[in-house]
Coordinates of C-alpha atoms and ligand atoms in Angstrom, one line a residue:
M246 CA 75.0 -113.3 76.3
N247 CA 71.6 -114.6 77.1
I248 CA 71.0 -114.1 80.8
L249 CA 68.3 -115.3 83.2
V250 CA 67.8 -112.7 85.9
T251 CA 65.8 -114.1 88.9
G252 CA 64.1 -111.3 90.9
G253 CA 64.5 -109.1 87.9
T254 CA 61.4 -106.9 88.6
G255 CA 62.8 -105.9 92.0
F256 CA 64.6 -102.7 93.0
I257 CA 68.2 -104.1 92.4
G258 CA 67.3 -106.7 89.7
S259 CA 65.4 -104.2 87.5
H260 CA 68.4 -101.9 87.4
I261 CA 70.8 -104.7 86.5
C262 CA 68.4 -105.7 83.7
V263 CA 68.7 -102.2 82.3
A264 CA 72.5 -102.3 82.5
L265 CA 72.6 -105.7 80.9
L266 CA 70.3 -104.7 78.0
D267 CA 72.2 -101.4 77.5
A268 CA 75.4 -103.5 77.3
G269 CA 73.9 -105.6 74.5
H270 CA 73.0 -108.7 76.4
Q271 CA 69.6 -110.5 76.2
V272 CA 67.5 -110.8 79.3
V273 CA 64.9 -113.2 80.6
I274 CA 63.3 -112.4 84.0
A275 CA 61.8 -114.8 86.5
D276 CA 60.1 -113.2 89.5
N277 CA 57.2 -114.1 91.8
L278 CA 56.1 -110.5 92.0
R279 CA 55.7 -110.9 95.8
N280 CA 57.7 -107.7 96.4
S281 CA 57.6 -106.0 93.0
K282 CA 55.2 -105.0 90.2
S283 CA 54.8 -106.3 86.6
Q284 CA 54.7 -102.6 85.4
T285 CA 58.4 -102.6 86.0
L286 CA 58.8 -104.7 82.9
D287 CA 57.2 -102.1 80.7
R288 CA 59.4 -99.4 82.2
I289 CA 62.6 -101.4 81.5
K290 CA 61.4 -101.7 77.9
V291 CA 60.8 -97.9 77.7
I292 CA 64.2 -97.2 79.2
T293 CA 66.1 -99.6 76.9
N294 CA 63.8 -100.0 73.9
K295 CA 64.6 -103.7 74.2
E296 CA 62.2 -106.7 74.5
I297 CA 62.3 -108.9 77.6
T298 CA 60.8 -112.3 78.2
F299 CA 59.1 -112.6 81.6
Y300 CA 58.0 -115.7 83.7
E301 CA 56.0 -115.2 86.9
T302 CA 57.7 -117.9 88.9
D303 CA 58.2 -119.3 92.4
M304 CA 61.9 -120.0 92.3
T305 CA 61.4 -122.9 94.8
D306 CA 59.3 -124.7 92.2
E307 CA 61.8 -126.9 90.3
T308 CA 59.3 -127.9 87.6
A309 CA 58.6 -124.2 86.8
V310 CA 62.3 -123.3 86.8
D311 CA 63.1 -126.3 84.6
N312 CA 60.4 -125.2 82.1
I313 CA 62.1 -121.8 81.7
F314 CA 65.4 -123.4 81.0
S315 CA 63.8 -125.8 78.5
N316 CA 62.6 -122.8 76.5
H317 CA 65.9 -120.9 76.4
S318 CA 69.6 -121.5 76.0
F319 CA 71.1 -119.4 78.8
D320 CA 74.8 -118.3 78.9
G321 CA 74.5 -117.4 82.6
V322 CA 72.2 -116.5 85.5
I323 CA 72.1 -113.6 87.9
H324 CA 70.3 -114.7 91.1
F325 CA 68.5 -111.9 93.0
A326 CA 65.2 -113.6 93.9
G327 CA 64.9 -113.9 97.7
L328 CA 63.2 -112.4 100.7
K329 CA 65.4 -109.5 102.1
A330 CA 63.8 -107.7 105.0
V331 CA 66.0 -108.2 108.1
G332 CA 63.3 -107.5 110.6
E333 CA 60.8 -109.7 108.9
S334 CA 63.4 -112.6 108.8
V335 CA 63.5 -112.5 112.6
K336 CA 59.7 -113.0 112.8
I337 CA 59.4 -115.7 110.1
P338 CA 62.8 -117.4 109.9
L339 CA 61.5 -120.7 108.4
T340 CA 59.9 -118.8 105.5
Y341 CA 63.3 -117.1 104.9
Y342 CA 65.4 -120.2 105.2
Y343 CA 63.1 -122.2 103.0
N344 CA 62.6 -119.6 100.3
N345 CA 66.1 -118.2 100.1
L346 CA 68.0 -121.6 100.3
V347 CA 65.6 -123.8 98.3
S348 CA 65.4 -121.3 95.5
T349 CA 69.1 -121.1 95.2
M350 CA 69.5 -124.9 95.3
V351 CA 66.8 -125.4 92.7
L352 CA 68.4 -122.8 90.4
A353 CA 71.9 -124.4 90.8
K354 CA 70.5 -127.9 90.2
V355 CA 68.7 -126.8 87.0
C356 CA 71.8 -124.9 85.8
Q357 CA 73.7 -128.1 86.2
K358 CA 71.1 -130.1 84.2
Y359 CA 71.2 -127.6 81.3
N360 CA 75.0 -127.1 81.6
V361 CA 74.7 -123.3 82.4
N362 CA 78.0 -122.6 84.1
R363 CA 78.0 -118.8 84.8
F364 CA 76.4 -117.9 88.1
V365 CA 76.4 -114.5 89.6
F366 CA 75.0 -114.4 93.2
S367 CA 73.5 -111.3 94.9
S368 CA 75.0 -111.3 98.4
S369 CA 75.2 -108.6 101.0
A370 CA 77.7 -106.9 103.3
T371 CA 75.5 -108.2 106.1
V372 CA 77.5 -111.5 105.9
Y373 CA 80.5 -109.6 107.4
G374 CA 78.5 -109.2 110.6
D375 CA 80.4 -107.2 113.3
N376 CA 83.8 -107.3 111.6
E377 CA 85.9 -104.1 111.7
S378 CA 85.5 -101.8 108.6
P379 CA 86.7 -101.6 105.9
F380 CA 85.3 -105.0 105.1
K381 CA 87.6 -107.1 103.0
E382 CA 86.5 -110.2 100.9
T383 CA 89.0 -112.3 102.8
M384 CA 87.3 -111.8 106.1
E385 CA 85.6 -114.6 108.0
L386 CA 81.8 -114.6 107.5
L387 CA 80.1 -113.5 110.7
P388 CA 76.5 -112.9 109.8
R389 CA 74.8 -110.9 112.4
T390 CA 72.0 -112.7 114.3
N391 CA 69.3 -112.3 111.7
P392 CA 68.1 -115.2 109.5
Y393 CA 68.2 -113.0 106.4
G394 CA 72.0 -112.5 106.8
E395 CA 72.4 -116.2 107.6
T396 CA 70.7 -117.2 104.3
K397 CA 73.1 -115.0 102.4
A398 CA 76.1 -116.6 104.1
M399 CA 74.7 -120.1 103.7
N400 CA 73.9 -119.6 100.0
E401 CA 77.5 -118.4 99.5
R402 CA 78.8 -121.6 101.1
I403 CA 76.4 -123.8 99.1
L404 CA 77.4 -122.2 95.8
T405 CA 81.1 -122.2 96.7
D406 CA 81.0 -125.9 97.4
I407 CA 79.1 -126.6 94.1
A408 CA 81.8 -124.5 92.2
R409 CA 84.6 -126.4 93.9
A410 CA 83.1 -129.7 92.9
N411 CA 82.6 -128.6 89.3
P412 CA 85.6 -127.2 87.5
D413 CA 83.5 -125.8 84.6
F414 CA 81.4 -123.8 87.0
S415 CA 82.1 -120.0 87.3
L416 CA 80.7 -118.3 90.3
S417 CA 80.8 -114.6 91.2
I418 CA 79.6 -113.6 94.6
L419 CA 78.8 -109.9 94.9
R420 CA 78.5 -108.4 98.3
Y421 CA 76.4 -105.2 98.2
F422 CA 76.7 -102.4 100.7
N423 CA 73.8 -100.0 100.8
P424 CA 72.3 -99.6 97.4
I425 CA 70.2 -96.4 97.0
G426 CA 69.1 -94.0 94.3
A427 CA 67.3 -94.9 91.0
H428 CA 67.8 -94.9 87.3
E429 CA 68.1 -91.3 86.0
S430 CA 64.9 -91.6 84.0
G431 CA 62.9 -91.8 87.3
L432 CA 61.0 -94.7 85.9
I433 CA 62.4 -97.5 88.1
G434 CA 63.5 -97.2 91.7
E435 CA 63.0 -98.4 95.3
A436 CA 59.3 -98.8 96.1
P437 CA 59.0 -101.0 99.2
N438 CA 55.6 -102.3 100.3
G439 CA 54.3 -100.6 103.4
I440 CA 56.4 -98.5 105.8
P441 CA 60.0 -98.5 104.5
N442 CA 62.6 -100.3 106.7
N443 CA 65.5 -98.7 104.9
L444 CA 66.7 -95.1 105.3
M445 CA 66.5 -93.6 101.8
P446 CA 62.9 -94.7 100.9
Y447 CA 61.9 -93.4 104.3
V448 CA 63.5 -90.1 103.6
T449 CA 61.9 -89.8 100.1
Q450 CA 58.5 -90.5 101.6
V451 CA 59.0 -87.8 104.3
A452 CA 60.0 -85.5 101.4
K453 CA 56.8 -86.4 99.6
G454 CA 54.7 -85.8 102.8
K455 CA 53.6 -89.5 103.0
L456 CA 55.5 -89.8 106.4
E457 CA 55.7 -87.0 108.9
K458 CA 59.4 -87.1 109.9
L459 CA 62.4 -89.3 109.9
R460 CA 63.3 -91.2 113.1
V461 CA 67.1 -91.3 113.4
F462 CA 67.9 -94.6 115.1
G463 CA 70.6 -93.7 117.7
N464 CA 72.8 -90.7 117.9
N465 CA 75.5 -91.8 120.3
Y466 CA 77.5 -94.2 118.1
P467 CA 81.3 -93.7 117.9
T468 CA 80.9 -91.9 114.5
V469 CA 81.5 -88.5 113.1
D470 CA 78.2 -87.2 114.4
G471 CA 76.9 -90.1 116.6
T472 CA 74.5 -91.5 113.9
G473 CA 75.0 -94.7 112.0
V474 CA 77.5 -94.8 109.1
R475 CA 77.0 -96.9 106.0
D476 CA 78.6 -97.2 102.5
Y477 CA 75.8 -96.1 100.2
I478 CA 76.2 -97.0 96.6
H479 CA 74.2 -95.7 93.6
V480 CA 72.1 -98.6 92.3
M481 CA 73.2 -97.9 88.7
D482 CA 76.9 -98.2 89.9
L483 CA 75.9 -101.5 91.4
A484 CA 74.2 -102.5 88.2
E485 CA 77.4 -101.7 86.1
G486 CA 79.4 -103.7 88.7
H487 CA 77.3 -106.8 87.8
V488 CA 77.9 -106.4 84.1
A489 CA 81.6 -106.1 84.8
A490 CA 81.5 -109.2 87.0
L491 CA 79.6 -111.2 84.4
E492 CA 81.8 -110.1 81.5
N493 CA 85.0 -110.9 83.4
L494 CA 83.7 -114.2 84.9
T495 CA 86.1 -117.2 84.7
E496 CA 86.1 -120.7 86.2
G497 CA 86.2 -120.9 90.0
V498 CA 84.9 -118.8 92.8
H499 CA 85.2 -115.0 92.9
V500 CA 84.0 -112.7 95.7
Y501 CA 83.7 -108.9 95.3
N502 CA 82.6 -106.0 97.5
L503 CA 80.4 -103.6 95.6
G504 CA 80.6 -100.3 97.5
T505 CA 82.2 -96.9 97.2
G506 CA 84.7 -97.3 100.1
R507 CA 83.2 -94.2 101.7
G508 CA 81.0 -94.1 104.9
T509 CA 78.2 -91.6 105.2
S510 CA 76.2 -91.0 108.4
V511 CA 72.5 -90.7 108.6
L512 CA 72.7 -86.9 109.3
E513 CA 75.2 -86.5 106.4
L514 CA 72.8 -88.3 104.1
V515 CA 69.8 -86.1 105.3
K516 CA 71.9 -83.0 104.7
A517 CA 72.9 -84.2 101.2
F518 CA 69.3 -84.9 100.4
E519 CA 68.2 -81.4 101.5
E520 CA 71.0 -79.8 99.5
A521 CA 70.4 -81.9 96.4
N522 CA 66.6 -81.4 96.3
H523 CA 66.1 -78.1 98.3
I524 CA 63.7 -79.9 100.6
E525 CA 63.8 -79.9 104.4
I526 CA 63.7 -83.3 106.1
P527 CA 62.3 -83.1 109.6
Y528 CA 63.7 -85.7 112.0
E529 CA 63.8 -86.8 115.6
N530 CA 66.5 -88.8 117.5
V531 CA 65.2 -92.1 118.9
D532 CA 66.7 -95.1 120.4
P533 CA 69.1 -97.3 118.3
R534 CA 67.5 -100.0 116.2
P535 CA 68.3 -103.5 117.7
G536 CA 70.8 -105.4 115.6
D537 CA 72.3 -102.3 113.9
I538 CA 76.0 -101.8 113.8
A539 CA 77.6 -98.4 114.3
S540 CA 79.6 -98.1 111.1
C541 CA 80.6 -100.1 108.0
H542 CA 82.2 -99.4 104.7
A543 CA 83.8 -101.5 102.0
D544 CA 87.4 -102.1 100.9
V545 CA 86.8 -101.7 97.2
M546 CA 90.3 -102.5 95.8
K547 CA 89.6 -106.1 94.6
A548 CA 86.7 -105.1 92.2
K549 CA 88.8 -102.2 90.9
Q550 CA 91.9 -104.3 90.2
Q551 CA 90.2 -107.5 88.9
L552 CA 87.0 -106.1 87.3
G553 CA 88.2 -102.6 86.4
W554 CA 85.1 -101.3 88.1
T555 CA 84.6 -98.5 90.6
A556 CA 81.5 -96.6 91.7
K557 CA 81.3 -93.3 90.0
R558 CA 78.2 -91.5 91.3
D559 CA 78.3 -89.5 94.5
I560 CA 75.8 -89.1 97.4
I561 CA 74.2 -86.0 95.9
A562 CA 73.4 -88.0 92.7
M563 CA 72.0 -90.8 94.8
C564 CA 69.7 -88.3 96.6
R565 CA 68.7 -86.5 93.5
D566 CA 67.9 -89.7 91.6
A567 CA 66.0 -91.3 94.5
W568 CA 63.9 -88.2 94.8
R569 CA 63.1 -88.0 91.1
F570 CA 61.7 -91.6 91.2
E571 CA 59.7 -90.9 94.4
K572 CA 58.1 -87.8 92.8
N573 CA 57.1 -89.7 89.7
F574 CA 56.0 -92.8 91.6
K575 CA 52.3 -93.5 91.7
E576 CA 51.0 -96.3 94.1
Ligands
WQD462 C1 70.9 -97.4 107.2 C2 71.2 -96.5 108.4 C3 70.0 -97.1 110.4 C4 66.0 -96.2 108.7 C5 69.9 -103.1 105.4 C6 70.0 -104.5 105.5 C7 71.1 -105.0 104.6 C8 70.8 -104.5 103.2 C9 70.7 -103.0 103.2 C10 69.8 -106.3 101.9 C11 71.4 -97.3 109.7 C12 69.6 -95.8 109.9 C13 67.4 -96.4 108.9 C14 65.4 -95.2 109.5 C15 67.5 -94.6 110.5 N1 69.7 -105.1 102.7 N2 68.1 -95.6 109.8 N3 66.1 -94.4 110.3 O1 70.4 -101.6 108.1 O2 72.5 -100.7 106.9 O3 71.1 -102.5 105.8 O4 69.6 -102.7 104.1 O5 70.8 -106.8 101.6 O6 71.1 -106.4 104.6 O7 70.4 -104.8 106.9 O8 70.2 -100.2 105.9 O9 68.8 -98.3 105.3 O10 68.0 -99.9 107.1 O11 69.8 -98.3 107.6 O12 68.1 -93.9 111.3 O13 64.1 -95.0 109.4 O14 70.1 -95.6 108.6 O15 70.1 -97.1 111.8 O16 72.4 -96.6 110.5 P1 71.1 -101.2 106.8 P2 69.1 -99.2 106.5

């Protein structure tokens, strides 16, 4: 199939483009390069030996998005483009609501104009808010009080209503847990601008000596060792989950958790990283980060039963692959 991938030069999007190309699909990428680099395109081509068409595009610009669709006949879209830093979203909520909601509505509107009826939306476990783990797709959406999570929940509702009003429209909503790691080539991976918010890129930068030590946010949570527990999933497992969702897409609305179903604490991840890469990660315990929940992990049965997909790579592989990318990465 010929697929438009918005946000396709980003950490998650670039890995899905590799998986799509490896599965024999054609890929067109639209990205504004606000939080990614155009070099990623060359690296995707090196990994897959396939050509990609790229448009540097602000996804809120309907004319620009329409122009892309007028040049191609798409069988479907996978929509990653969006601002995604929780902390930043609290500081500039209007930017987040405008960018993340308008870009989705523009894309859905242009899909309707060009009769493109397969839509895969990149959502997040954040929409489950403070529900009890394991999170199930049938749970009520309770986004935690951060505008980023709210935009994910709102986009889910907008797209669900569009699908319900249009029987030809097929929508797959994929709720990610904590994607980490990198493609085994070490050519693409997670390279956040500035000081990393997320755990794994912070750990890899400590390993590289760019940062002095890891601050462990809270060590009195009701968890195995007092530190926060998350369901980390290898980004290539996540990518293969997208291909499975796209290839199994039928009319209507389908929601899937993409996780491993296993929780890992901060200290367990640090230990796994040290074992996988034979590098010590110095850390200090500091106060909990506001807005963090103690523990979350996915119920993964639905994707397994309906898509025939499960995550295969373990935490050691995630740590090893994340470090390989960091070692190769040049600013
Ligand atoms: C993981 C654990 C922290 C950094 C976020 C977004 C979510 C999604 C994934 C987009 C927690 C602890 C972290 C550090 C630490 N993004 N930690 N020291 O917060 O679970 O999820 O990224 O969809 O929407 O909220 O991921 O990697 O920031 O934190 O101790 O320097 O690591 O407290 O327990 P999080 P994270």
